[in-house]
mmCIF file of C-alpha atoms in Angstrom:
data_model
loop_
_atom_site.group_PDB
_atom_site.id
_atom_site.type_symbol
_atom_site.label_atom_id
_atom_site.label_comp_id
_atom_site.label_asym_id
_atom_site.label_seq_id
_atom_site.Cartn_x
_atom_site.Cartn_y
_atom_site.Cartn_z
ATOM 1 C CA UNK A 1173 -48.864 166.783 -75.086
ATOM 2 C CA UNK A 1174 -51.158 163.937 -75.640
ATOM 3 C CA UNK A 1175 -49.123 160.505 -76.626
ATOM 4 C CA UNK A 1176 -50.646 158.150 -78.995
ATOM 5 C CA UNK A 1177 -52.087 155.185 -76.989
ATOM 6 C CA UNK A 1178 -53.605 152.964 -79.345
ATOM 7 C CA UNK A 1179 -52.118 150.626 -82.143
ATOM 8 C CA UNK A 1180 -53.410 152.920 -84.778
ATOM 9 C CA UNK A 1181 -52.401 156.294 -83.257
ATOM 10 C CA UNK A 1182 -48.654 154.697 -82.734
ATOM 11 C CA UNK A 1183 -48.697 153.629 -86.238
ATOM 12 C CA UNK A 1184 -49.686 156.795 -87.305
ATOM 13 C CA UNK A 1185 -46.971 158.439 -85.373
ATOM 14 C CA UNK A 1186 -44.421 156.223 -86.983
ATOM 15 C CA UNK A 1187 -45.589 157.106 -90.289
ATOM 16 C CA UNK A 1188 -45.429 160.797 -89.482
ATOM 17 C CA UNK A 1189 -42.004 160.887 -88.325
ATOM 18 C CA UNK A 1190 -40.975 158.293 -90.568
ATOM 19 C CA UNK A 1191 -41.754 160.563 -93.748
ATOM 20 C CA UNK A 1192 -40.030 163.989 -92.205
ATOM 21 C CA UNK A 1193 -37.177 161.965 -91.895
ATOM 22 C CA UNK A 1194 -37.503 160.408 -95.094
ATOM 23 C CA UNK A 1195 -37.639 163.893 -96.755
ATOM 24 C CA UNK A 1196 -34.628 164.917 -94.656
ATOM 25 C CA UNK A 1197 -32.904 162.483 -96.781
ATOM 26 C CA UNK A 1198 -33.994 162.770 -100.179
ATOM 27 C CA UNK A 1199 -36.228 165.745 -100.965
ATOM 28 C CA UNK A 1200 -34.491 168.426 -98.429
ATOM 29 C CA UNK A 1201 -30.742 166.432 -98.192
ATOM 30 C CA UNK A 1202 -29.234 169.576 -99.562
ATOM 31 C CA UNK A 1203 -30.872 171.379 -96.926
ATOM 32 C CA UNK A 1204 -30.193 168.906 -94.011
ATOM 33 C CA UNK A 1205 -25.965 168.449 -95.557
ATOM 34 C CA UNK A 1206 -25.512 172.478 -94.921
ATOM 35 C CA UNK A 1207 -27.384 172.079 -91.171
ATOM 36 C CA UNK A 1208 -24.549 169.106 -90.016
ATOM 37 C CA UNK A 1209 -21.718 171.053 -89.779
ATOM 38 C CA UNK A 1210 -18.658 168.965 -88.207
ATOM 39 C CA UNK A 1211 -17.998 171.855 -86.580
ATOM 40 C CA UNK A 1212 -20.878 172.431 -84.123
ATOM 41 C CA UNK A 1213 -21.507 170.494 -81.154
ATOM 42 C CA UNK A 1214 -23.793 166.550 -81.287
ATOM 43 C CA UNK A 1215 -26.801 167.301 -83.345
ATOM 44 C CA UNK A 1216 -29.267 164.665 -83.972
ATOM 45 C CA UNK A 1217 -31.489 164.418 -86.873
ATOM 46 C CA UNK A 1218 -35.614 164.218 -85.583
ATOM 47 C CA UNK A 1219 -38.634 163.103 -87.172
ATOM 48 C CA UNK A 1220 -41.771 165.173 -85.895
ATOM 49 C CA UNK A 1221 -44.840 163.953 -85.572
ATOM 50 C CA UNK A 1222 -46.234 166.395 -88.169
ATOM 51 C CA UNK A 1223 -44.082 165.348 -90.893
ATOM 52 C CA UNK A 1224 -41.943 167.880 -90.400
ATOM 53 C CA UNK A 1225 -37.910 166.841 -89.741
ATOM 54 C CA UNK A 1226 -35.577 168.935 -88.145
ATOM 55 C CA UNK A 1227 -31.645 169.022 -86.993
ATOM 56 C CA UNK A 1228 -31.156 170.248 -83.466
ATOM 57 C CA UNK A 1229 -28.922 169.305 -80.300
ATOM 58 C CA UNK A 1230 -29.947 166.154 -78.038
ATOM 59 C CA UNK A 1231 -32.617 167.188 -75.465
ATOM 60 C CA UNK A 1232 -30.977 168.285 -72.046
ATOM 61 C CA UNK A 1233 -33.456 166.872 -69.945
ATOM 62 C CA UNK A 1234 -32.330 163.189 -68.275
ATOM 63 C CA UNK A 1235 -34.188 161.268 -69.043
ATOM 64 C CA UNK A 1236 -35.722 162.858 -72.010
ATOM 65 C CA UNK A 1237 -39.560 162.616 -72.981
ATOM 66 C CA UNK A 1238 -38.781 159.984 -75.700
ATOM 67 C CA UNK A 1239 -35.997 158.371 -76.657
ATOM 68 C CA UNK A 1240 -33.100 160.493 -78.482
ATOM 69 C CA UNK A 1241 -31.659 159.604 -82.105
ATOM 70 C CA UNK A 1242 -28.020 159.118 -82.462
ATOM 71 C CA UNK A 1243 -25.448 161.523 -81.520
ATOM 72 C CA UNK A 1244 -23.322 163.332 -83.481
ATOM 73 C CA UNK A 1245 -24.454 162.651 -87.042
ATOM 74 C CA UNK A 1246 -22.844 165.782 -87.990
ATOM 75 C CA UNK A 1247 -18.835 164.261 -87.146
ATOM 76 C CA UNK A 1248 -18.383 162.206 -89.452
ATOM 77 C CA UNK A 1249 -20.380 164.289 -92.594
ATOM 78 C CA UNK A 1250 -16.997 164.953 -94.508
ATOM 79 C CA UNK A 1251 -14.926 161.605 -93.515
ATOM 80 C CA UNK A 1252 -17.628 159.242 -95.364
ATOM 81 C CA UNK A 1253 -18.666 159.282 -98.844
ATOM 82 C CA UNK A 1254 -21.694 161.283 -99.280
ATOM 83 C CA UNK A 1255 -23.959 158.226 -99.962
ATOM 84 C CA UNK A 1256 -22.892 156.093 -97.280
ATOM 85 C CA UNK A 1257 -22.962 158.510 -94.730
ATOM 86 C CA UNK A 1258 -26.659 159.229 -95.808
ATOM 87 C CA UNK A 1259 -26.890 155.366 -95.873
ATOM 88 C CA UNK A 1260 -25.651 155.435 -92.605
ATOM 89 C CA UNK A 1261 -28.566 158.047 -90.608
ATOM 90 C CA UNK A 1262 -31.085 155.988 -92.662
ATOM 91 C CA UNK A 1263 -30.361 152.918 -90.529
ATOM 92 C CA UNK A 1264 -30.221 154.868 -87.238
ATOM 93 C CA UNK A 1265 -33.291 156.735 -88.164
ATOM 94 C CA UNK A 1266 -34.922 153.290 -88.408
ATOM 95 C CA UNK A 1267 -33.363 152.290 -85.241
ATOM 96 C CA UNK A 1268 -34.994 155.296 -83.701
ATOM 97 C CA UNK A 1269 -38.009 154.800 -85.109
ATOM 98 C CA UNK A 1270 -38.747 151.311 -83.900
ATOM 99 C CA UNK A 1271 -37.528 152.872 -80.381
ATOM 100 C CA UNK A 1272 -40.269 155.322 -80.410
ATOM 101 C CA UNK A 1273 -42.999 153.527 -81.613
ATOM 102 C CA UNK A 1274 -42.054 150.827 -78.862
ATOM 103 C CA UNK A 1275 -41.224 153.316 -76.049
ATOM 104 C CA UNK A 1276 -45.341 154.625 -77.059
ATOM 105 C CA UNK A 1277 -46.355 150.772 -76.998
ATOM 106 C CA UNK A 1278 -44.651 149.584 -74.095
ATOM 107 C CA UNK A 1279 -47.444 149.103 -72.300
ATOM 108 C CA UNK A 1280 -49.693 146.728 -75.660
ATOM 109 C CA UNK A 1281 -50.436 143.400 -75.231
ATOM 110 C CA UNK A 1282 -48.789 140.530 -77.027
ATOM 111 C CA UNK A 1283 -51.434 141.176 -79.479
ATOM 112 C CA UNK A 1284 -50.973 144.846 -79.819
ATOM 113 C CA UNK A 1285 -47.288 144.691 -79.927
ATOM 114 C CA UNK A 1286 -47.764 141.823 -83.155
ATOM 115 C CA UNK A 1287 -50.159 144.359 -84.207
ATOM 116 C CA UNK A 1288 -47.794 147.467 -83.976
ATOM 117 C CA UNK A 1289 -44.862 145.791 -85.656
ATOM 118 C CA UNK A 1290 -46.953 144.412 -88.661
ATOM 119 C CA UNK A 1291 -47.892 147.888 -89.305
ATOM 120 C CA UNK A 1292 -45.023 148.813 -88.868
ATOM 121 C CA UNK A 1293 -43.444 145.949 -90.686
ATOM 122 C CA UNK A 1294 -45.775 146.515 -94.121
ATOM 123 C CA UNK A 1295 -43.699 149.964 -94.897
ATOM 124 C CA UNK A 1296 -40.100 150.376 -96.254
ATOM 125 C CA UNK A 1297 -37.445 150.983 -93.988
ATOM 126 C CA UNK A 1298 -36.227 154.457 -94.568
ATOM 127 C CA UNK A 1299 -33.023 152.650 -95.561
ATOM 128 C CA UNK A 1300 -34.350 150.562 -98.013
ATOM 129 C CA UNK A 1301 -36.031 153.654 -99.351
ATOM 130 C CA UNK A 1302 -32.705 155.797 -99.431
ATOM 131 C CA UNK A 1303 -30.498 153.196 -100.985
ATOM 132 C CA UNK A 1304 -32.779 152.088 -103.512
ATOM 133 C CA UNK A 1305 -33.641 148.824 -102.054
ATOM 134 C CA UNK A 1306 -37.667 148.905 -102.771
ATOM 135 C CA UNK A 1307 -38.601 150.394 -106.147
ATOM 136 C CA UNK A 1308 -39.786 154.202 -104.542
ATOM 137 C CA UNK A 1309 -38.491 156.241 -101.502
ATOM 138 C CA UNK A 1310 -42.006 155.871 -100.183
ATOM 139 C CA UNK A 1311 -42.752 152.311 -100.580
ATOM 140 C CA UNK A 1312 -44.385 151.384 -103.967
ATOM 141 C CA UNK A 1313 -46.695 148.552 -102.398
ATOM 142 C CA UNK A 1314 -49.536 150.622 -102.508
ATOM 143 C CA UNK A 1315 -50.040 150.867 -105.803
ATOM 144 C CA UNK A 1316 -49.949 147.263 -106.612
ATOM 145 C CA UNK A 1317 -53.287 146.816 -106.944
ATOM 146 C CA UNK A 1318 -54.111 150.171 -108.797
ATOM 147 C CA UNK A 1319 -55.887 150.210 -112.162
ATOM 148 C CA UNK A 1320 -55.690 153.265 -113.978
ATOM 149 C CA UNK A 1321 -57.585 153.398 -117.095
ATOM 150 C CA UNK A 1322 -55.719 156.159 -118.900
ATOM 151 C CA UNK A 1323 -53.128 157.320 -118.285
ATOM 152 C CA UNK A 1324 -50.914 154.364 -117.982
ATOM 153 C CA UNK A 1325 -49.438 153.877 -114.394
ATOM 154 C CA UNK A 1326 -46.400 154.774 -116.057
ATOM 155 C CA UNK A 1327 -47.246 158.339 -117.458
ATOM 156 C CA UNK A 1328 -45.705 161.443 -117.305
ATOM 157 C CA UNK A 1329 -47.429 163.371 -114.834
ATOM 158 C CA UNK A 1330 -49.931 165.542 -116.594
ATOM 159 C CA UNK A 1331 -52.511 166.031 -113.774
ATOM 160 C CA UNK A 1332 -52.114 168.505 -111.059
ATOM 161 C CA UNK A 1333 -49.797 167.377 -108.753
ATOM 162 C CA UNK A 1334 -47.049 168.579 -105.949
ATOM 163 C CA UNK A 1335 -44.569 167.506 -104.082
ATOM 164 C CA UNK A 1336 -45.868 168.300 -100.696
ATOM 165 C CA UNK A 1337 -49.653 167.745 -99.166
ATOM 166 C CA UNK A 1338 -51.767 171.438 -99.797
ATOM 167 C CA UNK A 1339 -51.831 171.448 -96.067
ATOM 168 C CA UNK A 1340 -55.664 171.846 -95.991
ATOM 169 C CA UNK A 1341 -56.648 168.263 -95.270
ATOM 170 C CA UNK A 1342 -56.146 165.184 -93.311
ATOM 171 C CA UNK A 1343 -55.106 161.729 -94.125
ATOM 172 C CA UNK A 1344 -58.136 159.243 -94.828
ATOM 173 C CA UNK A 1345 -58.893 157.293 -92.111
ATOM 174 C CA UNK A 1346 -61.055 154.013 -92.037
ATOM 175 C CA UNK A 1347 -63.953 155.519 -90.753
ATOM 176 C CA UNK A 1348 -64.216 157.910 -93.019
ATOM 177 C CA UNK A 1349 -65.148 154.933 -95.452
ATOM 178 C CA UNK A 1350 -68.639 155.560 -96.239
ATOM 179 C CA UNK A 1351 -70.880 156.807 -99.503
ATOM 180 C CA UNK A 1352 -70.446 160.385 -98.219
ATOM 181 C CA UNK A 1353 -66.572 160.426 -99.510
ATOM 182 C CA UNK A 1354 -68.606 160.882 -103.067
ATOM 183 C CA UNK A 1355 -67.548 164.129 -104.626
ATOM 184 C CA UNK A 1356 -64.846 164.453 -101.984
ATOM 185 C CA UNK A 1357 -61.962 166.544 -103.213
ATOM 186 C CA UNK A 1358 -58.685 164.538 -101.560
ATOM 187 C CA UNK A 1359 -54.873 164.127 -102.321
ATOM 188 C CA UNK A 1360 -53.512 160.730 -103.470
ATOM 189 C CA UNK A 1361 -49.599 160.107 -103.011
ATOM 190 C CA UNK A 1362 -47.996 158.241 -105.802
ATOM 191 C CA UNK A 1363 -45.234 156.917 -104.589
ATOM 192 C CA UNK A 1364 -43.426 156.432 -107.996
ATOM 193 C CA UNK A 1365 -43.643 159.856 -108.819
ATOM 194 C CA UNK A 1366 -42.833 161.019 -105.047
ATOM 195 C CA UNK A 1367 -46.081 163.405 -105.914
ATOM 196 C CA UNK A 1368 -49.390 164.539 -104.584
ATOM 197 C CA UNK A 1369 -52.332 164.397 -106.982
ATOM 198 C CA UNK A 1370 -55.243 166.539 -106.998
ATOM 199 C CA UNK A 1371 -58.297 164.115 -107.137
ATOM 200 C CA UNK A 1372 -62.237 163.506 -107.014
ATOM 201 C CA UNK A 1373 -63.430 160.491 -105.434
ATOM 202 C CA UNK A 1374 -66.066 159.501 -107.660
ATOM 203 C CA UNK A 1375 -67.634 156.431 -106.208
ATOM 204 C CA UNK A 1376 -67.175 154.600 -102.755
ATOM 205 C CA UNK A 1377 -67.838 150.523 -102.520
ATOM 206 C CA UNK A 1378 -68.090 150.434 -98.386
ATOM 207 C CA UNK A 1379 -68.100 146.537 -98.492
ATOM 208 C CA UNK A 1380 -65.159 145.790 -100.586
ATOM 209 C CA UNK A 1381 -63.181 148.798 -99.117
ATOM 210 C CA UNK A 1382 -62.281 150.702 -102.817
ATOM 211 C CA UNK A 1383 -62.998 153.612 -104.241
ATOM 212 C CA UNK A 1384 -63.314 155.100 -107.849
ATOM 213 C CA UNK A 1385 -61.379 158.458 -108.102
ATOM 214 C CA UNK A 1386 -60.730 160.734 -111.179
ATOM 215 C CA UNK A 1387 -57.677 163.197 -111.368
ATOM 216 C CA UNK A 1388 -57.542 166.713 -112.818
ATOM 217 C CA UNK A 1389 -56.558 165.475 -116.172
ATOM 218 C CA UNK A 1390 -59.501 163.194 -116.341
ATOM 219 C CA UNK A 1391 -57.970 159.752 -116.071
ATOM 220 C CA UNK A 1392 -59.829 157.319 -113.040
ATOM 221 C CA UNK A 1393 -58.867 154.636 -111.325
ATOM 222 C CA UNK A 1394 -60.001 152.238 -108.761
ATOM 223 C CA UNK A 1395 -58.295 151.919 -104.870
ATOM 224 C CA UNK A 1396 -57.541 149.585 -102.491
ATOM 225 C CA UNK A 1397 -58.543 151.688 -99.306
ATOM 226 C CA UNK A 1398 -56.898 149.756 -97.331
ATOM 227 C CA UNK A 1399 -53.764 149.858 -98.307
ATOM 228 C CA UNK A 1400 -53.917 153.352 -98.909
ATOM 229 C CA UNK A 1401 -55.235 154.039 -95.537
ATOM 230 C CA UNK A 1402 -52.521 151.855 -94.077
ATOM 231 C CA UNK A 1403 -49.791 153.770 -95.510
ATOM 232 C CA UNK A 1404 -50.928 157.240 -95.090
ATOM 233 C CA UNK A 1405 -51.511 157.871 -98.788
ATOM 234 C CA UNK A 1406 -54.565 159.948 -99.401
ATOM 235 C CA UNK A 1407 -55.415 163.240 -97.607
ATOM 236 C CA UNK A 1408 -58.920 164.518 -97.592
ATOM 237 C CA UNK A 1409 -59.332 167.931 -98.211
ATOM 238 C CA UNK A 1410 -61.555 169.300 -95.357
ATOM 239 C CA UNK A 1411 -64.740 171.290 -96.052
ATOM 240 C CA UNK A 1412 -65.063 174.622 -95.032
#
């Protein structure tokens, strides 16, 4: 298994494992309530680098190949309120984020690590997004600076849209910044909606980093790239 190295692979990881867990606790939290039975043994809740989350025991080897969530989540499931025992995961999963992403970086610079953590630093805490403290679970900073002509930001969703990537792309990267994206078919995450939007990218301005995209039910806006880049939002749909 290859480990991310650099400051943008890390982030990237932390991202990853940051939105399976995420979706552990809001989108699937019926799904991952039935899997922590108080009955059965420690089980630890896991982010996966594919965005995936899963419930499983700690790993037996000492010492493991990264470092381990919390124990136990399961005990206390019934002796807590519901909310506040979700509450509660969220701010160990954030604990064990940080602990991942650090155990990768341990061997940065002082620069790097700054780096890292401002990355790191720019995206909701997966508490924060649980409780309610930031205005969507997936951190609603990345459509600050998003003009959409028509619809209004604040539209139903009419355009094609789910809840979950098609699985038949990649998230945008920086260097894929370049006139070529024109005519690109991609997916753009609104975080208020928690959805996936089928989209066009009509235009591409290299130098000032934006882009011009239209969505299935016609309405355009303009991007912040960067922004979107840095917090995983848009997934390019690979060519055959």
């Amino acid at each position: 298994m290859n480990h991310p190295r650099s400051v943008e692979e890390i982030a990237e990881d932390y991202r990853a494992r940051r939105e399976g867990l995420l979706r552990a606790l809001t989108e699937d939290v019926e799904k991952f309530w039935s899997l922590c039975d108080p009955d059965r043994e420690n089980l630890c809740l896991y982010g996966e680098a594919d965005g995936q989350w899963k419930v499983d025991l700690p790993e037996e080897e000492v010492p493991p190949e990264l470092p381990e969530p919390v124990l136990g989540i399961n005990f206390a499931r019934d002796g807590m309120q519901r909310k506040d025992w979700i509450a509660l995961i969220a701010v160990h999963s954030d604990a064990w984020l940080m602990a991942v992403a650090y155990y990768y970086g341990a061997k940065l610079d002082k620069e790097g690590r700054q780096k890292l953590f401002k990355q790191i630093n720019s995206i909701p805490t997966v508490y924060e997004s649980v409780t309610g403290k930031v205005k969507s679970a997936n951190g609603s900073k990345a459509t600050k600076k998003r003009k959409v002509t028509e619809p209004t930001a604040d539209r139903e969703p009419k355009a094609q849209a789910s809840s979950k990537p098609l699985g038949i792309g990649r998230l945008l990267t920086q260097n894929d910044v370049n006139l070529d994206l024109r005519g690109r078919q991609a997916e753009l995450f609104w975080p208020d909606d928690n959805l996936w939007y089928l989209i066009e990218i009509q235009n591409v301005n290299v130098r000032q980093n934006q882009a011009r995209i239209m969505y299935t039910d016609g309405s355009t806006e303009e991007l912040e790239l960067e922004e979107i880049i840095r917090d995983g939002h848009m997934s390019l749909i690979t060519r055959d």
